[in-house]
Tab-separated table of C-alpha atoms and ligand atoms in Angstrom:
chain	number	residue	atom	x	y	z
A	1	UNK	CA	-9.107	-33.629	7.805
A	2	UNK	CA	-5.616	-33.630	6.871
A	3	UNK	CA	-4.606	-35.450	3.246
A	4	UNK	CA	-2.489	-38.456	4.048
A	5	UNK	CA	0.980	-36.879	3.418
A	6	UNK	CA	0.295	-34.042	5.684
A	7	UNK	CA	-0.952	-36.538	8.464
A	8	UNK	CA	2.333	-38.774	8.051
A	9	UNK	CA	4.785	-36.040	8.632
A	10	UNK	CA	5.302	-33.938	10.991
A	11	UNK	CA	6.094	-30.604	8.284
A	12	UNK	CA	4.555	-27.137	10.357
A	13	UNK	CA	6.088	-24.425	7.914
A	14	UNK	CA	2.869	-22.394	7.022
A	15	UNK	CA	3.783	-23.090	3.184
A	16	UNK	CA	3.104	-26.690	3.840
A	17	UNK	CA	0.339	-26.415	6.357
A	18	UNK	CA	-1.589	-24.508	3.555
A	19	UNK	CA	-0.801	-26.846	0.887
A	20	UNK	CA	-1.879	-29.741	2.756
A	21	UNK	CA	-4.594	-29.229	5.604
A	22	UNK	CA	-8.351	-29.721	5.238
A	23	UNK	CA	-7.764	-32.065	2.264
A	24	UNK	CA	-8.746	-35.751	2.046
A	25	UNK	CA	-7.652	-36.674	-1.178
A	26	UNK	CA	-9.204	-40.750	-0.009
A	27	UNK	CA	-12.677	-39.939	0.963
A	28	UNK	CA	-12.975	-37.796	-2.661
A	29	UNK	CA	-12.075	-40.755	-5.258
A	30	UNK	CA	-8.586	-39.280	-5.193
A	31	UNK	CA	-9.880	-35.812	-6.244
A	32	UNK	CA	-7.419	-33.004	-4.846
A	33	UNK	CA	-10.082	-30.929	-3.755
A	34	UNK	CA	-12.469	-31.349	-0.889
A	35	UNK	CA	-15.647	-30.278	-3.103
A	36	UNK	CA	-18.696	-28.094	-2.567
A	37	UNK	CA	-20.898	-29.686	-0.240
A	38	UNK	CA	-24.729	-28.501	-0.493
A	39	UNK	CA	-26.898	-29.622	1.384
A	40	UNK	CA	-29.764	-29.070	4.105
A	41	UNK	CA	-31.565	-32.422	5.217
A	42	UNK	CA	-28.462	-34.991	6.759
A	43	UNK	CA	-30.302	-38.411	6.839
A	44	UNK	CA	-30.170	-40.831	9.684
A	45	UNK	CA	-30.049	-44.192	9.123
A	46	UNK	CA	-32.022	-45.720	12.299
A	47	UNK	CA	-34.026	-44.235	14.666
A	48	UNK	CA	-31.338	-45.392	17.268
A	49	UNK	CA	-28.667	-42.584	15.430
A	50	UNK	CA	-31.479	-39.791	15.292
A	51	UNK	CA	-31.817	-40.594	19.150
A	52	UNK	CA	-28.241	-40.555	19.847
A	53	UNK	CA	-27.074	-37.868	17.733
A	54	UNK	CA	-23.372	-39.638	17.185
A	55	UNK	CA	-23.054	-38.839	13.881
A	56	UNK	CA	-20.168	-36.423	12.484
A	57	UNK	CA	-22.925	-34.514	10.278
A	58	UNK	CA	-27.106	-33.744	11.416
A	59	UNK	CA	-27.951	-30.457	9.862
A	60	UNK	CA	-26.485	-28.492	7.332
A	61	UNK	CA	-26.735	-25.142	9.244
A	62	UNK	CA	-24.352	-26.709	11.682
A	63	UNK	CA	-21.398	-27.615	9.010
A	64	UNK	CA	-20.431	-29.435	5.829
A	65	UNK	CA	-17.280	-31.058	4.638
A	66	UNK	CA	-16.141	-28.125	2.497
A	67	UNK	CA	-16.917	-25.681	5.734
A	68	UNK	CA	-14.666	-27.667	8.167
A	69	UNK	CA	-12.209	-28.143	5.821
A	70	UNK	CA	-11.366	-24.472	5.807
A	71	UNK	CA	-12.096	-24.227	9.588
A	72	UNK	CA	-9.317	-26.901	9.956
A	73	UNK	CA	-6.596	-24.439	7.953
A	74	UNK	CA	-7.423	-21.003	9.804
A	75	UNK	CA	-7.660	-22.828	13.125
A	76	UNK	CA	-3.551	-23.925	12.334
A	77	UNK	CA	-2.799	-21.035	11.196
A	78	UNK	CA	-3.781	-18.993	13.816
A	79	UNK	CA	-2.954	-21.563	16.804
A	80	UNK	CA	-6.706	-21.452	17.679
A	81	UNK	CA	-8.563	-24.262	19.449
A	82	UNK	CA	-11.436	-24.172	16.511
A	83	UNK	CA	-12.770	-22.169	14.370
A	84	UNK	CA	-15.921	-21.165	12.440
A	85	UNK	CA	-17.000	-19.596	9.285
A	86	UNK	CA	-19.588	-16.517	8.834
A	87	UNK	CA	-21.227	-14.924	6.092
A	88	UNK	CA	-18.771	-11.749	6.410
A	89	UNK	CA	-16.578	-10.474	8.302
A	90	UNK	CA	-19.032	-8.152	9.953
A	91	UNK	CA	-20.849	-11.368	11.586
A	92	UNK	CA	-17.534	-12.322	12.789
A	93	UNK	CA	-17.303	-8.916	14.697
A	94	UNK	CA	-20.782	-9.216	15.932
A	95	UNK	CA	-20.947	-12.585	17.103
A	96	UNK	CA	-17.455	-12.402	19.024
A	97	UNK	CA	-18.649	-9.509	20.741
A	98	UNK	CA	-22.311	-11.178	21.895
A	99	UNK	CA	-20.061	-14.283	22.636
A	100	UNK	CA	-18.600	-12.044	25.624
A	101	UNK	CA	-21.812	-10.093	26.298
A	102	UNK	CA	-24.659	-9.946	27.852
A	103	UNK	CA	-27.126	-7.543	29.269
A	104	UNK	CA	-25.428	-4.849	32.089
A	105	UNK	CA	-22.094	-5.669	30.641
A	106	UNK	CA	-19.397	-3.040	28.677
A	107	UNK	CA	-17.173	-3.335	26.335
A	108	UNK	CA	-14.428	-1.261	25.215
A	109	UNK	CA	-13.656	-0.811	20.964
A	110	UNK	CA	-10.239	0.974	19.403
A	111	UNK	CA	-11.342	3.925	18.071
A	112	UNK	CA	-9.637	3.059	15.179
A	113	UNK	CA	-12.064	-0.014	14.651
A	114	UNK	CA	-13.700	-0.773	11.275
A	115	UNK	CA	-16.633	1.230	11.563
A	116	UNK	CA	-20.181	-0.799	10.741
A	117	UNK	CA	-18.812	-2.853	13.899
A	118	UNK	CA	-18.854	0.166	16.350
A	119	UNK	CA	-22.270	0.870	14.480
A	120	UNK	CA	-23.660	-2.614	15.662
A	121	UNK	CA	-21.836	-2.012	19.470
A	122	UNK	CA	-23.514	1.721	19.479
A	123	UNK	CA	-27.165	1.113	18.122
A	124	UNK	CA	-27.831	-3.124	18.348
A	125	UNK	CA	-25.799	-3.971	21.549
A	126	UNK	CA	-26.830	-0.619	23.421
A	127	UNK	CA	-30.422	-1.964	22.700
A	128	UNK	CA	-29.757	-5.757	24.259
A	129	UNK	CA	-28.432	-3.565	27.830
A	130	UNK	CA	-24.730	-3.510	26.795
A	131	UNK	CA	-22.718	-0.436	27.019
A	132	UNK	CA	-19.984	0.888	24.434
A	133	UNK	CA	-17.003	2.597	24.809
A	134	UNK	CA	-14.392	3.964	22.968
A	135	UNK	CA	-10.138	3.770	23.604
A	136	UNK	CA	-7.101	5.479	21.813
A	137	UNK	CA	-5.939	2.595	19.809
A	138	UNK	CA	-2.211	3.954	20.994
A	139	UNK	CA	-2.999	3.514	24.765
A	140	UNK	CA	-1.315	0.130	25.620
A	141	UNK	CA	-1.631	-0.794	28.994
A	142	UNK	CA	-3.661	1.986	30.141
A	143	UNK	CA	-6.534	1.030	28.782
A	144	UNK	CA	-6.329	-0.494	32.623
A	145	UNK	CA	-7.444	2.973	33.830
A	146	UNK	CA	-10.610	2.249	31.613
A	147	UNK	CA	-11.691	-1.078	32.615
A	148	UNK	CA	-15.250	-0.992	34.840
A	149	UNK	CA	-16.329	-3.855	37.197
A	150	UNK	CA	-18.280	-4.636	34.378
A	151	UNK	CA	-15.910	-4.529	31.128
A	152	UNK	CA	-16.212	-7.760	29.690
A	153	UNK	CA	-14.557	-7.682	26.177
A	154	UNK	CA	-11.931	-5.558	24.705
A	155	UNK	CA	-12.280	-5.459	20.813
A	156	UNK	CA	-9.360	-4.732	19.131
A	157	UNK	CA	-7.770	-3.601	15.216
A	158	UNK	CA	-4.125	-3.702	14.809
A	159	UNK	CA	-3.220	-1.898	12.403
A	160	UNK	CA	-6.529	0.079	12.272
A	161	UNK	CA	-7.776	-0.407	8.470
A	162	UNK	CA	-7.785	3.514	7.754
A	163	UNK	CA	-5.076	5.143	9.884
A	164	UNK	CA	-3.321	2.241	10.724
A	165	UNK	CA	-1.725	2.811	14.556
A	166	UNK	CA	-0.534	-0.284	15.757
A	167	UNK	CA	-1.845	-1.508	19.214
A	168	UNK	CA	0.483	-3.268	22.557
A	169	UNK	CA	-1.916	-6.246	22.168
A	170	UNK	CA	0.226	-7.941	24.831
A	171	UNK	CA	-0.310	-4.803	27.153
A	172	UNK	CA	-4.183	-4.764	26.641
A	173	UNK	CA	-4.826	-8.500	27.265
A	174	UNK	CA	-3.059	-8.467	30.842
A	175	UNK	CA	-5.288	-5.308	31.354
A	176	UNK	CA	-8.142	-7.115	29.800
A	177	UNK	CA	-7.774	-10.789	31.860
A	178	UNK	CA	-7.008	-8.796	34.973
A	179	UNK	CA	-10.204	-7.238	34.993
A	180	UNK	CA	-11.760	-10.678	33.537
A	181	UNK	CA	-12.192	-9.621	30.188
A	182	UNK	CA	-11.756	-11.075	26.861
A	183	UNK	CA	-9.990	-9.826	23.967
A	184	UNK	CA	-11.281	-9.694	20.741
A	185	UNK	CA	-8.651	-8.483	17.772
A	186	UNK	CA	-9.652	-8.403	13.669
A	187	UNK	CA	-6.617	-9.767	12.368
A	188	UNK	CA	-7.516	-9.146	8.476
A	189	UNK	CA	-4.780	-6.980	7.917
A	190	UNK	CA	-1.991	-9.068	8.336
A	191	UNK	CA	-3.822	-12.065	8.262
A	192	UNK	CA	-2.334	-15.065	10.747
A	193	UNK	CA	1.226	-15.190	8.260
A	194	UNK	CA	2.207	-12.514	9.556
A	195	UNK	CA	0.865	-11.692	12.816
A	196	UNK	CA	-0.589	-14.262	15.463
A	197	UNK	CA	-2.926	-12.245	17.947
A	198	UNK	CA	-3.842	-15.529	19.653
A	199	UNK	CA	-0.183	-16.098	20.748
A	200	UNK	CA	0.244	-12.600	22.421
A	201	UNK	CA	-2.418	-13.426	24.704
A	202	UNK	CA	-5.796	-12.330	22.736
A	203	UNK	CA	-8.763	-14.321	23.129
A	204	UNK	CA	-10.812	-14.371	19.957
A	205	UNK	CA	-9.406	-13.490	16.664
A	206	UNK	CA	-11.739	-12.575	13.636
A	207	UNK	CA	-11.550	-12.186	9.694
A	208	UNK	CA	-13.065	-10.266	7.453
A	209	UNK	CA	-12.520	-13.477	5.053
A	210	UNK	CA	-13.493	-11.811	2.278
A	211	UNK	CA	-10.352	-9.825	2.011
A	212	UNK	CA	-7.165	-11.651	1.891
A	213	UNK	CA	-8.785	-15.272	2.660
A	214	UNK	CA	-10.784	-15.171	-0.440
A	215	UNK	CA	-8.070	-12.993	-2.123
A	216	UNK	CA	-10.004	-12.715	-5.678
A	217	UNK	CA	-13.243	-10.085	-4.471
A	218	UNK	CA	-15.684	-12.958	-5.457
A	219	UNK	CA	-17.238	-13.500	-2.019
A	220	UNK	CA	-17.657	-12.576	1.560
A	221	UNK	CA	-17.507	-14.885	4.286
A	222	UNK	CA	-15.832	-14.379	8.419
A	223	UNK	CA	-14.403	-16.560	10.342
A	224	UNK	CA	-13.522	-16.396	14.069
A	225	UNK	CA	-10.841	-18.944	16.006
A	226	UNK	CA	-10.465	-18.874	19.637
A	227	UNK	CA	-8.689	-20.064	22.427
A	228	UNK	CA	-10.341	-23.425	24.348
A	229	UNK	CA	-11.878	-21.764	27.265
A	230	UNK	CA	-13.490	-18.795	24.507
A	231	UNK	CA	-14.581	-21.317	21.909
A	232	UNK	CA	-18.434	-22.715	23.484
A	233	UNK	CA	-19.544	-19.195	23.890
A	234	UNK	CA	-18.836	-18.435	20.482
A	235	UNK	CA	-20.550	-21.892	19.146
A	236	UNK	CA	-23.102	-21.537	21.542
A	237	UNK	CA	-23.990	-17.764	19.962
A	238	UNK	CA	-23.814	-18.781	16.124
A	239	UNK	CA	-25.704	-21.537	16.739
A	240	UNK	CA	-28.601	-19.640	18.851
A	241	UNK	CA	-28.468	-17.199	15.213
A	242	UNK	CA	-28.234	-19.099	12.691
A	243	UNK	CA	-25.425	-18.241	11.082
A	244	UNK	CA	-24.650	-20.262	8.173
A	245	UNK	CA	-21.691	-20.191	5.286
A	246	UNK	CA	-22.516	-22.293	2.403
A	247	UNK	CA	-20.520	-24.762	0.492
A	248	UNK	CA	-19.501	-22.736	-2.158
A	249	UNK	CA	-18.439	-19.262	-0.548
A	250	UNK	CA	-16.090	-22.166	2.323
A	251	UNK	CA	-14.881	-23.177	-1.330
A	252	UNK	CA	-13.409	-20.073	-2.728
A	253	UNK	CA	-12.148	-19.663	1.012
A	254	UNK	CA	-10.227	-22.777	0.563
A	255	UNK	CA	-9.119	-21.797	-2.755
A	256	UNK	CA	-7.428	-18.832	-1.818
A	257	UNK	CA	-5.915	-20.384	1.420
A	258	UNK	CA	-3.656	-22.506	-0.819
A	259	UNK	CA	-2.016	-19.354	-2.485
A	260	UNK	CA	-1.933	-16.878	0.480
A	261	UNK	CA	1.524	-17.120	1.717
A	262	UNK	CA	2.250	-16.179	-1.996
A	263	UNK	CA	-0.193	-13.617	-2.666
A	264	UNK	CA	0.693	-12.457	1.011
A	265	UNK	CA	4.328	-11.997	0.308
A	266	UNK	CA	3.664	-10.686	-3.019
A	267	UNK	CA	1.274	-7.910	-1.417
A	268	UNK	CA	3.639	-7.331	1.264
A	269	UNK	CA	6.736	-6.640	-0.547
A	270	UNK	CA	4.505	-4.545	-3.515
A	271	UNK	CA	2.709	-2.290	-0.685
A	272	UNK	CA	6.068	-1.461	1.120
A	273	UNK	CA	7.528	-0.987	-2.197
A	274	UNK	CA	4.958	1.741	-3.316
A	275	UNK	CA	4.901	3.157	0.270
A	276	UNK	CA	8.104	4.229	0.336
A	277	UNK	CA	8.470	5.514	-3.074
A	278	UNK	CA	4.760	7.333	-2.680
A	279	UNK	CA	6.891	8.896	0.341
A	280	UNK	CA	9.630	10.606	-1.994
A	281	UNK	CA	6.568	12.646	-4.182
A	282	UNK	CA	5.468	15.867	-4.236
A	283	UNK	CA	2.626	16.716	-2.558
A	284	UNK	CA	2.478	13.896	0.020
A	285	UNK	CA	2.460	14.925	2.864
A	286	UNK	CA	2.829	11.459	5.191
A	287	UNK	CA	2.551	7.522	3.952
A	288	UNK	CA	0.492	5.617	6.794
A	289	UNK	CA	2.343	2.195	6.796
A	290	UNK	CA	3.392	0.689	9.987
A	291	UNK	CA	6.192	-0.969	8.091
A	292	UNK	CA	7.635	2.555	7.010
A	293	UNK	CA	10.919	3.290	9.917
A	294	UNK	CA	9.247	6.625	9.782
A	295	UNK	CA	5.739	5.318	11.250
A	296	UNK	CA	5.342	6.372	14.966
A	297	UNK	CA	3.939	2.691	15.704
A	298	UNK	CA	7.110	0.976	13.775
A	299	UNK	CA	8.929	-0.394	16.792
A	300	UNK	CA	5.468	-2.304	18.132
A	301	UNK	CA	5.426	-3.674	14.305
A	302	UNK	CA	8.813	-4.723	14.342
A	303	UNK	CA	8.393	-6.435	17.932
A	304	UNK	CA	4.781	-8.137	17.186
A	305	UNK	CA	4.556	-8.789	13.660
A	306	UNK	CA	6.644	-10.886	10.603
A	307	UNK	CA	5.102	-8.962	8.002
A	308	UNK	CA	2.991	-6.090	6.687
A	309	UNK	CA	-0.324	-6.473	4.338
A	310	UNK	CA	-1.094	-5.078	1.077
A	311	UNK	CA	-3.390	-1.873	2.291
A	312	UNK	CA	-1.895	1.590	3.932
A	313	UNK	CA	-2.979	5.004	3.837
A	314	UNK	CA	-1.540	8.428	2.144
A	315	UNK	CA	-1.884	11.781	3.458
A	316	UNK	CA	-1.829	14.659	0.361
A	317	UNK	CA	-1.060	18.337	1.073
A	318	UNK	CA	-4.523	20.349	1.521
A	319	UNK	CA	-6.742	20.369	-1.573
A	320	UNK	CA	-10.214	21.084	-2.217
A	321	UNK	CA	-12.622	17.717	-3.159
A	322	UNK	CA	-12.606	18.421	-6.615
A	323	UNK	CA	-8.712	17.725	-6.417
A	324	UNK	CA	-9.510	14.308	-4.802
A	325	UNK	CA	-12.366	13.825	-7.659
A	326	UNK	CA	-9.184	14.549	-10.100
A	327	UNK	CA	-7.076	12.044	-8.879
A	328	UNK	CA	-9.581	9.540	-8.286
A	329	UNK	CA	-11.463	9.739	-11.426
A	330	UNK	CA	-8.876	9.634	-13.500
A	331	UNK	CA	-7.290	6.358	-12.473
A	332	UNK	CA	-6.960	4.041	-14.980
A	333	UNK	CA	-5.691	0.817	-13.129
A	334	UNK	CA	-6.605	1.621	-9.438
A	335	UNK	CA	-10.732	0.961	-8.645
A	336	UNK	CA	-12.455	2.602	-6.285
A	337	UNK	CA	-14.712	0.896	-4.214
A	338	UNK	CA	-14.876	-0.726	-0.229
A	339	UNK	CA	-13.517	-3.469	0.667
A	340	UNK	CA	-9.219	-4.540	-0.177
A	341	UNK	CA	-7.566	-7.773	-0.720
A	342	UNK	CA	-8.051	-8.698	-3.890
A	343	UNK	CA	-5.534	-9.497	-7.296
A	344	UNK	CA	-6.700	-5.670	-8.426
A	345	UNK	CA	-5.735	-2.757	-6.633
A	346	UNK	CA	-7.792	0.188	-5.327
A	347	UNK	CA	-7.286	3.249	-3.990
A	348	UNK	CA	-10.032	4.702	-1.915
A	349	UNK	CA	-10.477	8.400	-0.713
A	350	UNK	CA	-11.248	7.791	3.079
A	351	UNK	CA	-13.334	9.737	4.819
A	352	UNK	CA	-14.372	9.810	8.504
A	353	UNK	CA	-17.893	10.293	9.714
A	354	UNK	CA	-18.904	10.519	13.524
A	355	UNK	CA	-16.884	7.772	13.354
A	356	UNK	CA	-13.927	8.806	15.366
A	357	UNK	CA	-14.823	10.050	19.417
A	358	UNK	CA	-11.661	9.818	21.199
A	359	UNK	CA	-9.017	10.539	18.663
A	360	UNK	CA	-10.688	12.723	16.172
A	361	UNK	CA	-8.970	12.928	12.687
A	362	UNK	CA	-7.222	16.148	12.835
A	363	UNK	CA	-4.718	16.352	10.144
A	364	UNK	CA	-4.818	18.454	7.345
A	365	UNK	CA	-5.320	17.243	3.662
A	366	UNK	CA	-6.962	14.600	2.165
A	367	UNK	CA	-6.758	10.583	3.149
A	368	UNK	CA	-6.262	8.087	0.571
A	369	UNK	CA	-6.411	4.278	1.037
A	370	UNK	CA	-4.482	2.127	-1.239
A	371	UNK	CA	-4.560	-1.742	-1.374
A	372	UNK	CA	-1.834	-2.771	-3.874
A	373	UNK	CA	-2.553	-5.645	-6.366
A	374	UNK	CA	-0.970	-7.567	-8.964
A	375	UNK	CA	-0.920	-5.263	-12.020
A	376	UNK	CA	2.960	-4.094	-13.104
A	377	UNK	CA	4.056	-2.371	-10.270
A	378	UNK	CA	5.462	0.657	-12.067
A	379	UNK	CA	2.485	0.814	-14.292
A	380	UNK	CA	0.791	1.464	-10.388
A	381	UNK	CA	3.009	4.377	-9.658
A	382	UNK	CA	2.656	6.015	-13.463
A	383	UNK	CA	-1.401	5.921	-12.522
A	384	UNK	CA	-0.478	7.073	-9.678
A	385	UNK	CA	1.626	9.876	-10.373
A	386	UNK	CA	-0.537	11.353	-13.007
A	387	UNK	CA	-3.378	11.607	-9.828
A	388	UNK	CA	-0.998	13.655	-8.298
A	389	UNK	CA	-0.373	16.266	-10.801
A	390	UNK	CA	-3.894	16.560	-11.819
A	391	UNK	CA	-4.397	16.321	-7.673
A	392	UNK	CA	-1.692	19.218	-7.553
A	393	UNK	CA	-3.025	20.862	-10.639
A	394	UNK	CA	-6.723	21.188	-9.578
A	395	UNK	CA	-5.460	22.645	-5.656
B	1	PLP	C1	-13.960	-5.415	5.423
B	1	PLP	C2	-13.564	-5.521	6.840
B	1	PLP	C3	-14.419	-6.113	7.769
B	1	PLP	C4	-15.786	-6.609	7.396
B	1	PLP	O1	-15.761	-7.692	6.511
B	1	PLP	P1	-16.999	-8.006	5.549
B	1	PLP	O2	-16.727	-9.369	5.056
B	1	PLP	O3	-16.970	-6.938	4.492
B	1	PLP	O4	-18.234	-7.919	6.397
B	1	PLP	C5	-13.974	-6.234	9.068
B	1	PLP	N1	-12.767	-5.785	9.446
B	1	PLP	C6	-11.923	-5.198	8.573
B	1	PLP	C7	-10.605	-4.735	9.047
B	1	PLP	C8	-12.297	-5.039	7.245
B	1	PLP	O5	-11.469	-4.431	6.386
């Protein structure tokens, strides 16, 4: 569904794929926009096309103009063989995962994962017969020494969204397709601008859409892309569930697809920006951004990725909670609340549950997550600062 000028040429640069793709300015009276397409009941014309199911469209569940026009942008972008959207990011995680699984089988999850999907490996998955384990998200290619006759998917976060290691993606996939695996990697982070997990030899790539897809914290969708010989397990499993995104949530995906290399860059260079300077203040004791020379994973950044994404973690000097509730509750700009990749910023005190098995969080002091927005940057670091001292003040 590309709009005729895109079609015509043969432009690739990311700027102009997302400009261009999933539009059909013809079919929509000239309108610019593929619109919101609602819509159930598709209706056959003759009994002969309800027998020979040819057409492009039979049930809404399955798809919708506005739907595959999004599909058709992340599946460029990310150098996938198709793609699908989910209602969120978690059902992204969930159905990559049963895409590779099935009862007897094992799969292996970075520590460092976003949590609810470990929840849904440890509780739903060990009900369906599958086992879950657990990996140091810094253990490259010997995650080989973990691999079981039966490991059949490798699910992967690079950066982890809390402590941010970086993982040898190429490393784990040879370990992964030499035991016949498949690798799974949430590339919401740094989104496919900046870091192609497809191309380093991963299997299936997920969003949590909601984040930098959407870009404006007004709805929650997922998508996952995969490679050719991944892609009819994955339809094959959202189809057997059900899962549906509707026409108007695939809209505000495809509206903030046509600023992301923007808002991308913009993030990028504000994040770094406040990481480093957050580095020079009292009473930090480390900045967790694997853009920073000084992070232990920079090297693996530098080799595998283009760019870095608007979220990173800081580490303050010890404090009791009530010095975290000082900070925190006195922001003025910065909201707290889950979920990142909106225009507003947030900054998030991060705390870890049973979450962590392999690589328990150890270090001393208090975890803060930051996603950086759009609001004047040095208007950021004056809320900012003023959480430290009151942070310092209330130790
Ligand atoms: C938020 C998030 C998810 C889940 O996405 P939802 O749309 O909230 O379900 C998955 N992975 C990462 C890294 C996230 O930050």
């Amino acid at each position: 569904m590309n709009d005729r000028k895109s079609s015509s040429s043969s432009a690739t640069s990311v700027e102009t794929l997302l400009t261009h793709l999933g539009r059909a300015p013809d079919d929509q009276f000239g309108f610019v926009n593929t619109p919101v397409y609602r819509g159930s009941t598709v209706l056959f014309k003759t009994l002969a096309d309800l027998d020979s199911q040819q057409q492009r469209y039979l049930y809404g569940r399955a798809g919708n103009p506005t739907t595959e026009s999004v599909e058709t942008v992340v599946t460029a972008l990310e150098g996938a063989y198709r793609t699908k959207l989910v209602p969120s990011g978690l059902a992204a995680i969930n159905i990559a995962l049963m895409s590779c699984l099935k009862a007897g089988d094992d799969v292996l999850i970075s520590d460092s994962a976003y949590e609810p999907g470990r929840i849904f490996a440890d509780n739903f998955l060990a009900r369906m017969g599958v086992t879950a384990r657990y990996y140091d998200p810094r253990i490259g290619g010997g995650i080989a020494d973990l691999m079981q006759p039966n490991t059949r998917a490798v699910l992967a976060e690079s950066p982890g969204s809390l402590t941010f290691e970086v993982q040898d993606l190429p490393a784990i996939a040879e370990a992964a397709h030499t035991n016949g695996a498949r690798l799974i990697v949430d590339n919401s982070w740094a989104t496919p601008l900046f870091h192609k997990p497809l191309s380093l030899g991963a299997d299936l790539v997920v969003h949590a859409a909601t984040k930098m897809f959407v870009g404006h914290s007004d709805a929650m969708v997922g998508t996952i892309s995969a490679t050719e010989e991944a892609w009819p397990d994955v339809e094959r499993i959202r189809a057997l569930l059900g899962y549906f995104t509707s026409g108007d949530d695939a809209f505000l995906v495809a509206r903030g697809l046509r600023t992301l290399a923007l808002r991308m860059e913009e993030h990028r260079r504000r994040a770094l920006d406040m990481a480093a300077w957050l580095e020079t203040q009292p009473g930090v004791t480390q900045v967790l951004h694997p853009a920073l020379p000084s992070h232990p994973d920079h090297a693996l950044f530098q080799r595998d990725f283009t760019g870095s994404g608007s979220l990173f973690s800081v580490l303050l000097e010890p404090a009791p909670r009530t010095a975290v509730a000082a900070f925190v509750d006195g922001l003025e700009l910065f909201g707290m609340g889950y979920s990142w990749g909106g225009y507003e910023s947030l900054c998030l005190p991060v705390k870890f549950g049973k979450s962590r098995t392999v690589r328990p969080w150890t270090a001393e002091g208090n975890l803060l997550r930051i996603h950086v927005g759009f609001e004047g940057l040095d208007d950021l670091k004056q809320d900012l600062s003023a959480g430290i001292e009151r942070y310092r003040a209330a130790r």
